[in-house]
mmCIF file of C-alpha atoms in Angstrom:
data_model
loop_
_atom_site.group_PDB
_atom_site.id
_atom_site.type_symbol
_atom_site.label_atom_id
_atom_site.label_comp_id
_atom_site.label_asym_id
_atom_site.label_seq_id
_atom_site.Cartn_x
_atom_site.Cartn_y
_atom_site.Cartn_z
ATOM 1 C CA UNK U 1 40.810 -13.597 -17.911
ATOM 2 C CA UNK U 2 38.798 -10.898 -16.939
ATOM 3 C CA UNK U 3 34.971 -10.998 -17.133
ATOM 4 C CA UNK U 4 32.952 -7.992 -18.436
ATOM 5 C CA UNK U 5 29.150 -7.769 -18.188
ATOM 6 C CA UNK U 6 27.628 -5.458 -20.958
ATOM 7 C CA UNK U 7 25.603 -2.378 -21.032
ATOM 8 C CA UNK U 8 23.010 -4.146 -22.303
ATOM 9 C CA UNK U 9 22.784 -6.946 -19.763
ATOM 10 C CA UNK U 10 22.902 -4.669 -17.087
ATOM 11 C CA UNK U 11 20.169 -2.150 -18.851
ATOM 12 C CA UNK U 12 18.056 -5.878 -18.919
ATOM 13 C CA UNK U 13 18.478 -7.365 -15.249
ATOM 14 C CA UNK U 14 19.680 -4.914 -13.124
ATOM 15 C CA UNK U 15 15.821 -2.888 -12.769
ATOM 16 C CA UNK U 16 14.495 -6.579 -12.515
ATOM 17 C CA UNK U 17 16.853 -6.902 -9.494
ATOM 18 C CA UNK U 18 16.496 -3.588 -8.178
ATOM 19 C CA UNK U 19 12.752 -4.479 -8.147
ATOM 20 C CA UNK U 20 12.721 -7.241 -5.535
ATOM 21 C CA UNK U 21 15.111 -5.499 -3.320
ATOM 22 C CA UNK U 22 13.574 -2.650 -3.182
ATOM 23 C CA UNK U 23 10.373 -3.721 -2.485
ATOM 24 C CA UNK U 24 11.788 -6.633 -0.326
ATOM 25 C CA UNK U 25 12.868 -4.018 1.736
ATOM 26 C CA UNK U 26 9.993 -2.743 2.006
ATOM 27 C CA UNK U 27 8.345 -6.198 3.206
ATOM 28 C CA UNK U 28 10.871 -6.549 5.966
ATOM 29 C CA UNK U 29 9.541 -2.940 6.903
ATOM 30 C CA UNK U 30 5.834 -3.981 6.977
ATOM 31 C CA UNK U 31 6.560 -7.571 9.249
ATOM 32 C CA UNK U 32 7.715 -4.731 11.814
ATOM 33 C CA UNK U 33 5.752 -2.381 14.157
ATOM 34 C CA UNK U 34 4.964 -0.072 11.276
ATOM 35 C CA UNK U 35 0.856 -0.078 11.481
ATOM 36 C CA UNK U 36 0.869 3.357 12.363
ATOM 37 C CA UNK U 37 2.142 4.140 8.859
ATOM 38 C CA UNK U 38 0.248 2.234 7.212
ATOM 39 C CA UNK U 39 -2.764 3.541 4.467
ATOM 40 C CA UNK U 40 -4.623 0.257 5.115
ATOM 41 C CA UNK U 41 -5.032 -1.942 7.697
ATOM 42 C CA UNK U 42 -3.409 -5.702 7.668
ATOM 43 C CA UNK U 43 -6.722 -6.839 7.797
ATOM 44 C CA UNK U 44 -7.806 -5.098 5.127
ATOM 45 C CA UNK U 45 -4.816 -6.465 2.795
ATOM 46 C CA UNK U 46 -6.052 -9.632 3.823
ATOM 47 C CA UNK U 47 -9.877 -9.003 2.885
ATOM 48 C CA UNK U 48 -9.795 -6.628 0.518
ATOM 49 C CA UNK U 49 -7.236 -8.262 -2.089
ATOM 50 C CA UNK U 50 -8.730 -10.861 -4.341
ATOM 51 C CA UNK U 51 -5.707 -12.724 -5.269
ATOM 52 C CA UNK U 52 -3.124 -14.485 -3.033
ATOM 53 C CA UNK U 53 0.484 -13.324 -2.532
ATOM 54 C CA UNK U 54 1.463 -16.406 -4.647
ATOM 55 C CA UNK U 55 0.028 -15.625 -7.504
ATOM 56 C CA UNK U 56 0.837 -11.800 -7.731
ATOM 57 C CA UNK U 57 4.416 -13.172 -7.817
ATOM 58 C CA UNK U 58 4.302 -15.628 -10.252
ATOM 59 C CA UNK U 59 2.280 -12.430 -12.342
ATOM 60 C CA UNK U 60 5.530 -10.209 -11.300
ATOM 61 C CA UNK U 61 7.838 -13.161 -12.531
ATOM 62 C CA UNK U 62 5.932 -13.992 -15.850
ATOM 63 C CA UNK U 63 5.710 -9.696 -16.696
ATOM 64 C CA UNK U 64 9.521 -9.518 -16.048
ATOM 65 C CA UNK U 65 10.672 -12.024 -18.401
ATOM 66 C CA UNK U 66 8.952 -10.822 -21.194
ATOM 67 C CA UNK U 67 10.495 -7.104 -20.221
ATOM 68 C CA UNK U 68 13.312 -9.495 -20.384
ATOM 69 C CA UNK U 69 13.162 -10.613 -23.679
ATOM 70 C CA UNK U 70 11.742 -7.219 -25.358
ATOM 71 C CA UNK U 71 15.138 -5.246 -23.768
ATOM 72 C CA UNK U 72 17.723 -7.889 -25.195
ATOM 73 C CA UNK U 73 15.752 -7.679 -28.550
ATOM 74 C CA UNK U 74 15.958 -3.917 -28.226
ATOM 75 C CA UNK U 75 19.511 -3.581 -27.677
ATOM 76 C CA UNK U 76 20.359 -6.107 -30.215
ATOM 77 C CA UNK U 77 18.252 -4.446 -33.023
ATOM 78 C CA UNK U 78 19.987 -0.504 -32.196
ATOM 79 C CA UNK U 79 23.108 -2.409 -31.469
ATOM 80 C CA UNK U 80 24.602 1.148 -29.255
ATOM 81 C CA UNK U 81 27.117 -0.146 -27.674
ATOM 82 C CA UNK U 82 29.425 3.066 -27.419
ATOM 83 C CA UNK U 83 30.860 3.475 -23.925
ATOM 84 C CA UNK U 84 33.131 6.096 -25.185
ATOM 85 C CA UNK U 85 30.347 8.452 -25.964
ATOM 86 C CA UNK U 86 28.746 7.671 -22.563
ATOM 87 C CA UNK U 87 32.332 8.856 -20.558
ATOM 88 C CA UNK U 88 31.808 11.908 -22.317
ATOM 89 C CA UNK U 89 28.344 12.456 -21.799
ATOM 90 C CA UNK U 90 27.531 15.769 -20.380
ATOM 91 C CA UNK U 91 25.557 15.870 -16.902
ATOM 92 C CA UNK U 92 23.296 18.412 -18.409
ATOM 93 C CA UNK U 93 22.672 15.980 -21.663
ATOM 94 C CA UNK U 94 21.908 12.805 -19.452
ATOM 95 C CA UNK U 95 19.913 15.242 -17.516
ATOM 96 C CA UNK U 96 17.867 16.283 -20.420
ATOM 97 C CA UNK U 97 17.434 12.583 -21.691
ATOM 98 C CA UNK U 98 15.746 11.615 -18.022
ATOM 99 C CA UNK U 99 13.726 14.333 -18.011
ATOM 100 C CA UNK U 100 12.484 13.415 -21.811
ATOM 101 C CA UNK U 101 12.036 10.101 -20.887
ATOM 102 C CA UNK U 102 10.206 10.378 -18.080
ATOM 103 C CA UNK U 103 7.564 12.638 -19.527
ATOM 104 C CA UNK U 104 7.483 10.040 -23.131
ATOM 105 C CA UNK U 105 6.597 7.246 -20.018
ATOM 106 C CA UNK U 106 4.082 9.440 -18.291
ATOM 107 C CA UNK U 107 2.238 10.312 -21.109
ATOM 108 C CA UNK U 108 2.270 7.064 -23.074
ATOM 109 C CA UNK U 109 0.890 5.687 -19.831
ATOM 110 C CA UNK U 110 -1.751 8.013 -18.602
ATOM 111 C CA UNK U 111 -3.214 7.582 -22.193
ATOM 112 C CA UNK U 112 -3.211 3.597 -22.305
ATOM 113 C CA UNK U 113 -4.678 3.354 -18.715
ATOM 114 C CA UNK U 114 -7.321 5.753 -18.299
ATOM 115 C CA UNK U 115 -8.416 3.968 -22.181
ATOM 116 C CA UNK U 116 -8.300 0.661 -20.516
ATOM 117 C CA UNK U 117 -10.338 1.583 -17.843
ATOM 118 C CA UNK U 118 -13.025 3.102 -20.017
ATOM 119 C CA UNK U 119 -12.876 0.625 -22.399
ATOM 120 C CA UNK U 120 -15.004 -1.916 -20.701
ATOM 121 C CA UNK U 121 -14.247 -5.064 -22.550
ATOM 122 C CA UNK U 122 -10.508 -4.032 -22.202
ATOM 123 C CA UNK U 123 -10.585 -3.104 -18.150
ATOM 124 C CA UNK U 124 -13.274 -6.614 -17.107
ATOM 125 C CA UNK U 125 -10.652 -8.856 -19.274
ATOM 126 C CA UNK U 126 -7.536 -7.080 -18.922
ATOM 127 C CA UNK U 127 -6.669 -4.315 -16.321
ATOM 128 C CA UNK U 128 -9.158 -5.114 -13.406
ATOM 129 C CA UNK U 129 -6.061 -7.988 -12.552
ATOM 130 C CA UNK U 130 -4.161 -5.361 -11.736
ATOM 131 C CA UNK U 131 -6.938 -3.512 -9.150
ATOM 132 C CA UNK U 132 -7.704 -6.758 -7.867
ATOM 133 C CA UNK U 133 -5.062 -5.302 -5.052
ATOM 134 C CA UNK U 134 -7.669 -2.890 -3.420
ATOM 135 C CA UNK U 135 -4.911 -2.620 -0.737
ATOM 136 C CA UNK U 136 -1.271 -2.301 -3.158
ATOM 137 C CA UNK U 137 1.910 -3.418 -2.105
ATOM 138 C CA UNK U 138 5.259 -2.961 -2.603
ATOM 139 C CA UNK U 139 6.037 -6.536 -4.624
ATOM 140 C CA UNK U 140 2.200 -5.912 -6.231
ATOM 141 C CA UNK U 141 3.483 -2.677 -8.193
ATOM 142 C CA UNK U 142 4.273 -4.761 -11.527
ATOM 143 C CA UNK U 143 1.340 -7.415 -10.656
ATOM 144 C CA UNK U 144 -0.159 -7.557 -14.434
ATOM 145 C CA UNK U 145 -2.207 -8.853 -17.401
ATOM 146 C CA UNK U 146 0.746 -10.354 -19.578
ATOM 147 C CA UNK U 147 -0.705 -7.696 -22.189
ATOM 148 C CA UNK U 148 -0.665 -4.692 -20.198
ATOM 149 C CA UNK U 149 2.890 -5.386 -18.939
ATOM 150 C CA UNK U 150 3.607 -5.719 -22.448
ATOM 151 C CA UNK U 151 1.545 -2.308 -23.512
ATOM 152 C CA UNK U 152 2.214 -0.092 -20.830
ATOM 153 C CA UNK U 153 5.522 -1.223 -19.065
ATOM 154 C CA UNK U 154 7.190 -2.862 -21.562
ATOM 155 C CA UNK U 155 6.930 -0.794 -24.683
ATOM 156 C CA UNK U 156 6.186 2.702 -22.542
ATOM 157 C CA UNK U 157 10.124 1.890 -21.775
ATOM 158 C CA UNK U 158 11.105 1.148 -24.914
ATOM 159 C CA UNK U 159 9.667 4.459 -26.408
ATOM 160 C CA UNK U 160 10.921 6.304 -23.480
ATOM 161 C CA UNK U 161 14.173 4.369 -24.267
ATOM 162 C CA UNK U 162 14.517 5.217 -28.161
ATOM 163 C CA UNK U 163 12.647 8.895 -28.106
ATOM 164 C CA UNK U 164 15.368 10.162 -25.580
ATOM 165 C CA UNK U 165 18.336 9.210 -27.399
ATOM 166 C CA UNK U 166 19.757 7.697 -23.952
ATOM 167 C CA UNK U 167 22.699 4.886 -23.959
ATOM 168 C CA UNK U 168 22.308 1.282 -22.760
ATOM 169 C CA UNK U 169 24.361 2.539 -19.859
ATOM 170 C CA UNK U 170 21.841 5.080 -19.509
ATOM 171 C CA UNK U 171 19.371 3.405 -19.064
ATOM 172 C CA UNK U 172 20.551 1.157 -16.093
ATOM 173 C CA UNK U 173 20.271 4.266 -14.001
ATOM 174 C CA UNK U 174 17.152 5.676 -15.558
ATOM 175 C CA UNK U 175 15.071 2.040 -15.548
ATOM 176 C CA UNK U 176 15.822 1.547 -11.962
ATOM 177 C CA UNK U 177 14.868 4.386 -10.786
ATOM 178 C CA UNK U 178 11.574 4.080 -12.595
ATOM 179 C CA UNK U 179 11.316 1.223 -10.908
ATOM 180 C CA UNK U 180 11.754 2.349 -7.748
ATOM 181 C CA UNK U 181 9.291 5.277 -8.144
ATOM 182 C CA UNK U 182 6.802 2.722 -9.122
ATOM 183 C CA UNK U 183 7.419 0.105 -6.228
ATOM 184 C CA UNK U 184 7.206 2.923 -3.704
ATOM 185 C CA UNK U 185 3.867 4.468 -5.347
ATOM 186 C CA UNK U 186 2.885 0.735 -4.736
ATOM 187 C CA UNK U 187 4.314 0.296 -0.937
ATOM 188 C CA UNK U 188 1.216 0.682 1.274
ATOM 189 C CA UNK U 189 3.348 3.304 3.609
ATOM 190 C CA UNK U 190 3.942 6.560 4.249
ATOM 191 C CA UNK U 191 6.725 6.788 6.376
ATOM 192 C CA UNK U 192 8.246 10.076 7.136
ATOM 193 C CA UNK U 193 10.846 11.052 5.782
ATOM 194 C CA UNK U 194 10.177 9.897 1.857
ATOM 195 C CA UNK U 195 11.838 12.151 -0.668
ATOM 196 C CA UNK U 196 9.469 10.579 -3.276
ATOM 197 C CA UNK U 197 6.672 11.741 -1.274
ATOM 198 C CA UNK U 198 8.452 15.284 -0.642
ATOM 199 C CA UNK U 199 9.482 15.360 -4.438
ATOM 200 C CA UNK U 200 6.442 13.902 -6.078
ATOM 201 C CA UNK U 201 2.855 14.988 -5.486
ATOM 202 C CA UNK U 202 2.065 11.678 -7.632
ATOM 203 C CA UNK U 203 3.311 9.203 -4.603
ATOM 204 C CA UNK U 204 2.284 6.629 -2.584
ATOM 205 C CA UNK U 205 -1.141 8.054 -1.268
ATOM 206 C CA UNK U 206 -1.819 9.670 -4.807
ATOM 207 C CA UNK U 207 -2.096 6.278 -6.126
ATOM 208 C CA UNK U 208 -3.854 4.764 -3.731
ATOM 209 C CA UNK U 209 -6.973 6.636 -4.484
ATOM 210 C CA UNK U 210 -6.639 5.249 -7.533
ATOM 211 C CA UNK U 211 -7.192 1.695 -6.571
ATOM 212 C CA UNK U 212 -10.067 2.720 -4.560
ATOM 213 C CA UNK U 213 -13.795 2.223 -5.849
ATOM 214 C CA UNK U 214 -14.115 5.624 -5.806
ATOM 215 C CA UNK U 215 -11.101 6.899 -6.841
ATOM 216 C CA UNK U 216 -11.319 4.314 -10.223
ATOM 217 C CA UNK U 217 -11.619 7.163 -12.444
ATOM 218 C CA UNK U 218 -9.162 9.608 -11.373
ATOM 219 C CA UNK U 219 -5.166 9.624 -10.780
ATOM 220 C CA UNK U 220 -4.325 7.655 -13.860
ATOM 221 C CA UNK U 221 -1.032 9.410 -13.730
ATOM 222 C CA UNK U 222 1.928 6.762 -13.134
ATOM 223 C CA UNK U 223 4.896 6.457 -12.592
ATOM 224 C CA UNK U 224 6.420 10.266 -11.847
ATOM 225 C CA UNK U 225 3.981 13.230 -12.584
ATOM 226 C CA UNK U 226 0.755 14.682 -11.952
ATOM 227 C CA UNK U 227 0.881 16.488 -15.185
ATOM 228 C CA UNK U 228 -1.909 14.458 -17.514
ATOM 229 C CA UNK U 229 -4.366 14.778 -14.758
ATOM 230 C CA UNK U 230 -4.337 17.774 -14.572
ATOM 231 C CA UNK U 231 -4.756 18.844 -17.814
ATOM 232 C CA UNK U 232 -7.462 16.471 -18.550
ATOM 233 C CA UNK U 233 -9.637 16.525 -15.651
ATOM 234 C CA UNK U 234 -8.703 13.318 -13.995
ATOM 235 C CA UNK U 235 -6.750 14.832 -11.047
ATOM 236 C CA UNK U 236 -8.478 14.300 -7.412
ATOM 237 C CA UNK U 237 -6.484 15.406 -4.881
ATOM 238 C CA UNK U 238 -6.211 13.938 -1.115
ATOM 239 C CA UNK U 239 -5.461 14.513 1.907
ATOM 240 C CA UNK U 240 -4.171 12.627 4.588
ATOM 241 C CA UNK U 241 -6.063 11.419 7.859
ATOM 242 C CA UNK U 242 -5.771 9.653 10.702
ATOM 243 C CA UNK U 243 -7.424 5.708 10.367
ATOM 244 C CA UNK U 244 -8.857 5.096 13.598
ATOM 245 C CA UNK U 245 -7.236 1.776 14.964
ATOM 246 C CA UNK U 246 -3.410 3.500 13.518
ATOM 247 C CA UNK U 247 -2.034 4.075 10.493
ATOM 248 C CA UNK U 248 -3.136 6.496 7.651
ATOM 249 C CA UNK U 249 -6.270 7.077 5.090
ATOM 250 C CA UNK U 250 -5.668 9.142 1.793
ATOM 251 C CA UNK U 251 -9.454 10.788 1.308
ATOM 252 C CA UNK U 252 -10.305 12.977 -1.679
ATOM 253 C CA UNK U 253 -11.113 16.541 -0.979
ATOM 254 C CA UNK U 254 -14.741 16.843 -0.325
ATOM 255 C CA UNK U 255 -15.325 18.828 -3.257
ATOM 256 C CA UNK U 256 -14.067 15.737 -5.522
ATOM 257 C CA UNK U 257 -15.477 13.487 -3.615
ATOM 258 C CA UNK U 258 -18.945 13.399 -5.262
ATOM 259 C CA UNK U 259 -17.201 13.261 -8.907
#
């Protein structure tokens, strides 16, 4: 008797997997000799962070299983379950539906973070969990209020999901490779060599200066473009720098710097 997981199954756990290999990977890379690629110290992940390891996981865990729960809903309630139509799916039509995706994420997440940082009440009881990792890392990426994961992961996906007309298939490819993006924007590293950094100008050290004091105000650009920033003034630039004692900084250009 054979066995056949669904679309929809897959479209549900596969990005949850893909999540804690990828950035298990990535913490394998870190207990090497890697501190010269580093854009913080070990120290300073040790200092700097106001919640324990522990906890950030059990966040990641709790954020997952409510993406979980929303994605089986989701594919229950538009019930597409045509593989035919997925064999036969152009390369330049799953192209397009990526590429409209990822711009319906961006944008439905530049505009709910930058509000929940100015929205004071919102940011002190809500999305300052998420910055209390001053120095991200990789397994940190989804590290959430329950309610943001909900507002900005959970149902940025599903619009991004329903708005670009992709399949459940679809989506296995297109949800893990958000993932990934987002885990690596996350990572702490910038090891040469990245296509995400070579392909992305929002990357690793982009984000970064976003969880910086300074930086609180700017960059609220996630997971893929740069786009939003730009347009609305929130864009600050960096530059890379050698950190005396090895390893990395990302510093604003001077002229943002005062912003």
């Amino acid at each position: 008797m054979e066995w056949v997981v669904s679309d929809e199954l897959l479209g549900t756990f596969v990005p949850i997997l893909v999540y804690w290999v990828y950035s298990g990977f990535y913490v394998l890379l870190g207990s090497g000799s890697l501190e010269n690629y580093r854009l913080h110290s070990r120290k300073d992940e040790d200092v700097k962070n106001l919640v324990s390891k522990g906890t950030v996981v059990k966040g990641v865990v709790l954020q997952q299983a409510i993406q979980a729960l929303v994605a089986i809903f989701l594919f229950t309630v538009t019930g597409n379950d045509d593989t035919a139509t997925d064999t036969k799916a152009s390369v330049v039509l799953l192209l397009r539906q990526f590429v409209t995706a990822m711009l319906i994420l961006d944008t439905w997440q530049y505009f709910m973070h930058r509000y929940m940082h100015h929205n004071k009440f919102l940011y002190r009881h809500i999305h300052s969990q998420h910055h209390r990792l001053v120095v991200p890392y990789a397994f940190g990426a989804l590290y959430n209020h329950p309610l943001e994961g909900l507002l900005l992961d959970t149902i940025g996906g599903a619009l991004s999901f329903l708005l670009s007309g992709m399949s459940p298939r679809a989506s296995i490819f297109f949800f893990s490779f958000a993932t990934i993006k987002t885990v690596d924007d996350h990572c702490g590293l910038w090891l040469p060599g990245n296509p995400f950094h070579v392909l992305f100008r929002n990357n690793t050290a982009y984000h970064d200066v976003h969880h910086q004091l300074y930086g609180s105000k700017y960059n609220f650009s996630q997971p893929f473009f740069s786009i939003w920033d730009r347009l609305f003034g929130t864009y600050m630039p960096c530059s890379l720098e050698k950190r005396e004692g090895g390893g990395f900084e990302a510093r604003p250009l001077k002229e943002y710097k005062a912003d």
